[in-house]
């Protein structure tokens, strides 16, 4: 310990419990496998080393040859301030992520992103689309936590508002193997996404509540309201 106990199925980003003691780890396994707090996603569990550091989301668009990076971002997974409480699907995010320097991004690009793309090609996978690597920046360098073949949530809400280029043009270039022609332009300003959730989330929470004030919020300068 510490170790990480994970539900082996899809749990909407919530199937992770960080156990600081052996007793906490045993309790986590019982909660996942017997109490079914993550449903059928917890039929199997994975127990992993607990990597210490800052996590960053590295998202690229690839046509199996080129990889066009999106702006870096970092999400806040714990439900409470100060990294306390259970992991969630994400309580918010910001872009750019200061921890991802140009040097670090090049290292992640070379060691993780392009190696992964080459590996897929070697296995006969002609993948076109979004490749998202969850990276933990440890004292020993970047370590891969997970891969997704989708935009990140809630990272995308903080990344795409900064994009000044036409996303559709990039998507078309991806399908046509013309990504080498694409260079994305970004707004230099930072962007922050804040998630509002019903009390009790990610556990049992009250559903069906009406949300007020969205029209007023959207009238504010540089504010967008997303429905989750």
mmCIF file of C-alpha atoms in Angstrom:
data_model
loop_
_atom_site.group_PDB
_atom_site.id
_atom_site.type_symbol
_atom_site.label_atom_id
_atom_site.label_comp_id
_atom_site.label_asym_id
_atom_site.label_seq_id
_atom_site.Cartn_x
_atom_site.Cartn_y
_atom_site.Cartn_z
ATOM 1 C CA UNK A 1 0.000 0.000 0.000
ATOM 2 C CA UNK A 2 -0.929 2.498 -1.105
ATOM 3 C CA UNK A 3 -2.539 0.636 -4.002
ATOM 4 C CA UNK A 4 -5.352 1.231 -6.457
ATOM 5 C CA UNK A 5 -8.383 -1.060 -6.686
ATOM 6 C CA UNK A 6 -10.268 -0.748 -9.981
ATOM 7 C CA UNK A 7 -13.471 -2.206 -11.369
ATOM 8 C CA UNK A 8 -12.451 -4.049 -14.549
ATOM 9 C CA UNK A 9 -15.521 -2.907 -16.518
ATOM 10 C CA UNK A 10 -16.732 0.499 -17.679
ATOM 11 C CA UNK A 11 -17.848 2.570 -14.687
ATOM 12 C CA UNK A 12 -18.120 6.060 -16.226
ATOM 13 C CA UNK A 13 -14.769 7.096 -14.760
ATOM 14 C CA UNK A 14 -15.861 6.300 -11.208
ATOM 15 C CA UNK A 15 -14.615 2.718 -10.765
ATOM 16 C CA UNK A 16 -11.381 3.554 -8.951
ATOM 17 C CA UNK A 17 -10.643 3.429 -5.206
ATOM 18 C CA UNK A 18 -7.261 4.509 -3.812
ATOM 19 C CA UNK A 19 -6.492 2.400 -0.744
ATOM 20 C CA UNK A 20 -3.961 3.762 1.759
ATOM 21 C CA UNK A 21 -3.952 0.597 3.930
ATOM 22 C CA UNK A 22 -4.459 -3.135 3.396
ATOM 23 C CA UNK A 23 -7.763 -2.926 5.284
ATOM 24 C CA UNK A 24 -8.967 -0.161 2.944
ATOM 25 C CA UNK A 25 -8.000 -2.329 -0.045
ATOM 26 C CA UNK A 26 -9.952 -5.310 1.340
ATOM 27 C CA UNK A 27 -12.931 -3.059 2.002
ATOM 28 C CA UNK A 28 -12.699 -1.693 -1.560
ATOM 29 C CA UNK A 29 -12.744 -5.206 -3.050
ATOM 30 C CA UNK A 30 -15.828 -6.071 -0.948
ATOM 31 C CA UNK A 31 -17.595 -2.837 -1.951
ATOM 32 C CA UNK A 32 -16.905 -3.434 -5.655
ATOM 33 C CA UNK A 33 -17.406 -7.206 -5.919
ATOM 34 C CA UNK A 34 -20.013 -7.946 -3.222
ATOM 35 C CA UNK A 35 -21.885 -4.687 -2.639
ATOM 36 C CA UNK A 36 -21.746 -3.940 -6.403
ATOM 37 C CA UNK A 37 -21.289 -0.176 -5.940
ATOM 38 C CA UNK A 38 -20.247 0.022 -9.621
ATOM 39 C CA UNK A 39 -22.746 -2.573 -10.865
ATOM 40 C CA UNK A 40 -21.590 -5.291 -13.248
ATOM 41 C CA UNK A 41 -18.415 -3.296 -13.958
ATOM 42 C CA UNK A 42 -17.144 -4.768 -10.674
ATOM 43 C CA UNK A 43 -17.493 -8.460 -11.595
ATOM 44 C CA UNK A 44 -13.702 -8.439 -11.857
ATOM 45 C CA UNK A 45 -11.166 -6.104 -10.237
ATOM 46 C CA UNK A 46 -7.632 -5.001 -11.030
ATOM 47 C CA UNK A 47 -5.168 -4.078 -8.269
ATOM 48 C CA UNK A 48 -2.401 -1.720 -9.361
ATOM 49 C CA UNK A 49 0.535 0.220 -7.993
ATOM 50 C CA UNK A 50 -0.464 3.695 -6.809
ATOM 51 C CA UNK A 51 1.444 6.209 -8.913
ATOM 52 C CA UNK A 52 2.122 9.506 -7.158
ATOM 53 C CA UNK A 53 2.245 12.754 -9.090
ATOM 54 C CA UNK A 54 0.120 15.043 -11.225
ATOM 55 C CA UNK A 55 -2.131 13.607 -13.902
ATOM 56 C CA UNK A 56 -2.484 15.191 -17.340
ATOM 57 C CA UNK A 57 -4.675 14.406 -20.318
ATOM 58 C CA UNK A 58 -2.858 14.196 -23.644
ATOM 59 C CA UNK A 59 -5.342 14.136 -26.521
ATOM 60 C CA UNK A 60 -4.371 13.839 -30.178
ATOM 61 C CA UNK A 61 -6.180 13.248 -33.450
ATOM 62 C CA UNK A 62 -4.508 10.606 -35.609
ATOM 63 C CA UNK A 63 -4.881 9.029 -39.046
ATOM 64 C CA UNK A 64 -2.492 6.164 -38.136
ATOM 65 C CA UNK A 65 0.448 8.151 -39.555
ATOM 66 C CA UNK A 66 0.363 11.657 -38.147
ATOM 67 C CA UNK A 67 -0.796 12.831 -34.714
ATOM 68 C CA UNK A 68 -2.116 16.373 -34.332
ATOM 69 C CA UNK A 69 -2.102 17.333 -30.626
ATOM 70 C CA UNK A 70 -4.909 19.190 -28.906
ATOM 71 C CA UNK A 71 -4.108 21.638 -26.112
ATOM 72 C CA UNK A 72 -3.061 19.996 -22.852
ATOM 73 C CA UNK A 73 -5.515 19.760 -19.971
ATOM 74 C CA UNK A 74 -5.875 18.448 -16.447
ATOM 75 C CA UNK A 75 -9.069 17.298 -14.751
ATOM 76 C CA UNK A 76 -9.989 17.135 -11.073
ATOM 77 C CA UNK A 77 -11.155 13.602 -10.270
ATOM 78 C CA UNK A 78 -11.847 13.709 -6.515
ATOM 79 C CA UNK A 79 -15.283 14.867 -5.420
ATOM 80 C CA UNK A 80 -14.030 17.336 -2.791
ATOM 81 C CA UNK A 81 -11.450 20.132 -2.666
ATOM 82 C CA UNK A 82 -7.882 19.246 -1.716
ATOM 83 C CA UNK A 83 -7.967 15.885 -3.551
ATOM 84 C CA UNK A 84 -10.286 14.417 -0.919
ATOM 85 C CA UNK A 85 -13.180 11.994 -1.330
ATOM 86 C CA UNK A 86 -14.013 9.396 -3.975
ATOM 87 C CA UNK A 87 -12.953 9.502 -7.601
ATOM 88 C CA UNK A 88 -15.636 10.797 -9.952
ATOM 89 C CA UNK A 89 -16.117 11.096 -13.696
ATOM 90 C CA UNK A 90 -14.463 14.501 -13.268
ATOM 91 C CA UNK A 91 -15.496 17.558 -11.231
ATOM 92 C CA UNK A 92 -13.914 19.999 -13.648
ATOM 93 C CA UNK A 93 -10.862 20.669 -15.771
ATOM 94 C CA UNK A 94 -8.595 23.406 -17.020
ATOM 95 C CA UNK A 95 -6.475 23.982 -20.094
ATOM 96 C CA UNK A 96 -3.567 24.369 -20.568
ATOM 97 C CA UNK A 97 -1.957 22.155 -17.923
ATOM 98 C CA UNK A 98 1.170 23.973 -16.632
ATOM 99 C CA UNK A 99 2.753 20.640 -15.652
ATOM 100 C CA UNK A 100 2.990 19.697 -19.365
ATOM 101 C CA UNK A 101 6.001 21.679 -20.573
ATOM 102 C CA UNK A 102 7.127 21.601 -24.212
ATOM 103 C CA UNK A 103 9.949 19.216 -23.275
ATOM 104 C CA UNK A 104 7.598 16.898 -21.397
ATOM 105 C CA UNK A 105 5.054 16.928 -24.220
ATOM 106 C CA UNK A 106 7.762 15.907 -26.710
ATOM 107 C CA UNK A 107 8.788 13.035 -24.419
ATOM 108 C CA UNK A 108 5.161 11.838 -24.097
ATOM 109 C CA UNK A 109 4.645 12.225 -27.848
ATOM 110 C CA UNK A 110 7.760 10.193 -28.702
ATOM 111 C CA UNK A 111 7.533 7.524 -25.985
ATOM 112 C CA UNK A 112 3.765 7.060 -25.740
ATOM 113 C CA UNK A 113 1.684 8.496 -28.583
ATOM 114 C CA UNK A 114 3.764 7.575 -31.640
ATOM 115 C CA UNK A 115 4.819 4.211 -30.186
ATOM 116 C CA UNK A 116 1.142 3.396 -29.636
ATOM 117 C CA UNK A 117 0.191 4.422 -33.181
ATOM 118 C CA UNK A 118 3.042 2.334 -34.632
ATOM 119 C CA UNK A 119 1.973 -0.590 -32.438
ATOM 120 C CA UNK A 120 -1.602 -0.399 -33.738
ATOM 121 C CA UNK A 121 -0.388 -0.295 -37.344
ATOM 122 C CA UNK A 122 1.840 -3.325 -36.679
ATOM 123 C CA UNK A 123 -1.236 -5.203 -35.435
ATOM 124 C CA UNK A 124 -3.195 -4.255 -38.551
ATOM 125 C CA UNK A 125 -5.352 -1.611 -36.855
ATOM 126 C CA UNK A 126 -5.994 1.352 -39.162
ATOM 127 C CA UNK A 127 -7.242 3.729 -36.485
ATOM 128 C CA UNK A 128 -8.528 7.175 -37.400
ATOM 129 C CA UNK A 129 -9.829 9.478 -34.701
ATOM 130 C CA UNK A 130 -9.145 10.698 -31.197
ATOM 131 C CA UNK A 131 -6.497 9.002 -29.069
ATOM 132 C CA UNK A 132 -6.447 10.120 -25.454
ATOM 133 C CA UNK A 133 -3.697 9.080 -23.047
ATOM 134 C CA UNK A 134 -4.132 9.606 -19.319
ATOM 135 C CA UNK A 135 -0.594 10.293 -18.092
ATOM 136 C CA UNK A 136 0.713 10.455 -14.524
ATOM 137 C CA UNK A 137 3.741 12.725 -14.226
ATOM 138 C CA UNK A 138 5.839 10.917 -11.616
ATOM 139 C CA UNK A 139 9.329 11.579 -10.260
ATOM 140 C CA UNK A 140 10.474 8.829 -12.660
ATOM 141 C CA UNK A 141 8.867 10.511 -15.658
ATOM 142 C CA UNK A 142 5.517 10.102 -17.432
ATOM 143 C CA UNK A 143 3.583 6.850 -16.881
ATOM 144 C CA UNK A 144 0.477 5.745 -18.805
ATOM 145 C CA UNK A 145 -2.650 5.242 -16.694
ATOM 146 C CA UNK A 146 -5.136 4.584 -19.483
ATOM 147 C CA UNK A 147 -6.035 5.036 -23.135
ATOM 148 C CA UNK A 148 -9.391 6.162 -24.502
ATOM 149 C CA UNK A 149 -10.560 6.404 -28.103
ATOM 150 C CA UNK A 150 -12.689 9.485 -27.473
ATOM 151 C CA UNK A 151 -12.437 13.077 -26.318
ATOM 152 C CA UNK A 152 -11.987 13.441 -22.550
ATOM 153 C CA UNK A 153 -14.843 14.486 -20.262
ATOM 154 C CA UNK A 154 -14.667 17.089 -18.693
ATOM 155 C CA UNK A 155 -11.364 17.983 -20.410
ATOM 156 C CA UNK A 156 -12.951 18.610 -23.816
ATOM 157 C CA UNK A 157 -15.183 21.338 -22.369
ATOM 158 C CA UNK A 158 -12.018 23.244 -21.406
ATOM 159 C CA UNK A 159 -10.013 22.390 -24.547
ATOM 160 C CA UNK A 160 -12.325 22.918 -27.534
ATOM 161 C CA UNK A 161 -13.438 26.467 -26.595
ATOM 162 C CA UNK A 162 -9.764 27.449 -27.024
ATOM 163 C CA UNK A 163 -9.608 25.988 -30.559
ATOM 164 C CA UNK A 164 -9.643 28.713 -33.218
ATOM 165 C CA UNK A 165 -9.266 26.331 -36.180
ATOM 166 C CA UNK A 166 -12.165 24.485 -37.830
ATOM 167 C CA UNK A 167 -12.565 21.109 -36.131
ATOM 168 C CA UNK A 168 -14.565 19.733 -39.084
ATOM 169 C CA UNK A 169 -11.633 20.449 -41.427
ATOM 170 C CA UNK A 170 -9.375 18.430 -39.108
ATOM 171 C CA UNK A 171 -11.852 15.536 -38.972
ATOM 172 C CA UNK A 172 -12.122 15.417 -42.775
ATOM 173 C CA UNK A 173 -8.331 15.490 -43.113
ATOM 174 C CA UNK A 174 -8.194 12.548 -40.676
ATOM 175 C CA UNK A 175 -10.473 10.413 -42.837
ATOM 176 C CA UNK A 176 -8.539 11.344 -45.985
ATOM 177 C CA UNK A 177 -5.030 10.716 -44.546
ATOM 178 C CA UNK A 178 -4.154 14.392 -44.970
ATOM 179 C CA UNK A 179 -3.434 15.297 -41.346
ATOM 180 C CA UNK A 180 0.104 16.372 -42.257
ATOM 181 C CA UNK A 181 -1.465 19.527 -43.752
ATOM 182 C CA UNK A 182 -3.195 20.479 -40.499
ATOM 183 C CA UNK A 183 -1.812 22.950 -37.949
ATOM 184 C CA UNK A 184 -4.213 23.957 -35.205
ATOM 185 C CA UNK A 185 -4.417 27.509 -33.852
ATOM 186 C CA UNK A 186 -5.273 28.105 -30.219
ATOM 187 C CA UNK A 187 -6.551 30.973 -28.082
ATOM 188 C CA UNK A 188 -3.728 31.809 -25.645
ATOM 189 C CA UNK A 189 -6.188 32.391 -22.807
ATOM 190 C CA UNK A 190 -6.803 29.650 -20.238
ATOM 191 C CA UNK A 191 -10.177 27.909 -20.034
ATOM 192 C CA UNK A 192 -11.800 26.342 -16.973
ATOM 193 C CA UNK A 193 -14.698 23.878 -16.799
ATOM 194 C CA UNK A 194 -16.627 23.586 -13.510
ATOM 195 C CA UNK A 195 -18.968 20.609 -12.971
ATOM 196 C CA UNK A 196 -22.101 20.978 -10.858
ATOM 197 C CA UNK A 197 -23.432 17.695 -9.445
ATOM 198 C CA UNK A 198 -26.250 16.673 -7.145
ATOM 199 C CA UNK A 199 -25.200 16.180 -3.494
ATOM 200 C CA UNK A 200 -24.123 12.610 -2.773
ATOM 201 C CA UNK A 201 -22.452 12.050 -6.163
ATOM 202 C CA UNK A 202 -20.627 9.758 -7.047
ATOM 203 C CA UNK A 203 -22.625 7.566 -4.652
ATOM 204 C CA UNK A 204 -26.390 7.673 -4.239
ATOM 205 C CA UNK A 205 -27.781 11.101 -5.091
ATOM 206 C CA UNK A 206 -31.124 12.765 -5.639
ATOM 207 C CA UNK A 207 -32.327 12.716 -9.251
ATOM 208 C CA UNK A 208 -34.908 14.763 -11.127
ATOM 209 C CA UNK A 209 -34.001 18.157 -9.686
ATOM 210 C CA UNK A 210 -34.759 21.154 -11.899
ATOM 211 C CA UNK A 211 -31.805 23.364 -12.809
ATOM 212 C CA UNK A 212 -32.338 27.129 -12.847
ATOM 213 C CA UNK A 213 -30.313 30.085 -14.086
ATOM 214 C CA UNK A 214 -28.775 28.655 -17.269
ATOM 215 C CA UNK A 215 -30.117 31.445 -19.500
ATOM 216 C CA UNK A 216 -28.563 34.087 -17.252
ATOM 217 C CA UNK A 217 -25.259 32.205 -17.084
ATOM 218 C CA UNK A 218 -24.994 31.930 -20.866
ATOM 219 C CA UNK A 219 -25.382 35.699 -21.231
ATOM 220 C CA UNK A 220 -22.106 36.219 -19.359
ATOM 221 C CA UNK A 221 -19.027 37.016 -21.474
ATOM 222 C CA UNK A 222 -16.894 34.006 -22.429
ATOM 223 C CA UNK A 223 -19.223 31.567 -20.627
ATOM 224 C CA UNK A 224 -20.747 28.423 -22.163
ATOM 225 C CA UNK A 225 -23.156 26.037 -20.421
ATOM 226 C CA UNK A 226 -22.881 22.326 -21.253
ATOM 227 C CA UNK A 227 -25.469 19.735 -20.257
ATOM 228 C CA UNK A 228 -23.976 16.509 -18.933
#
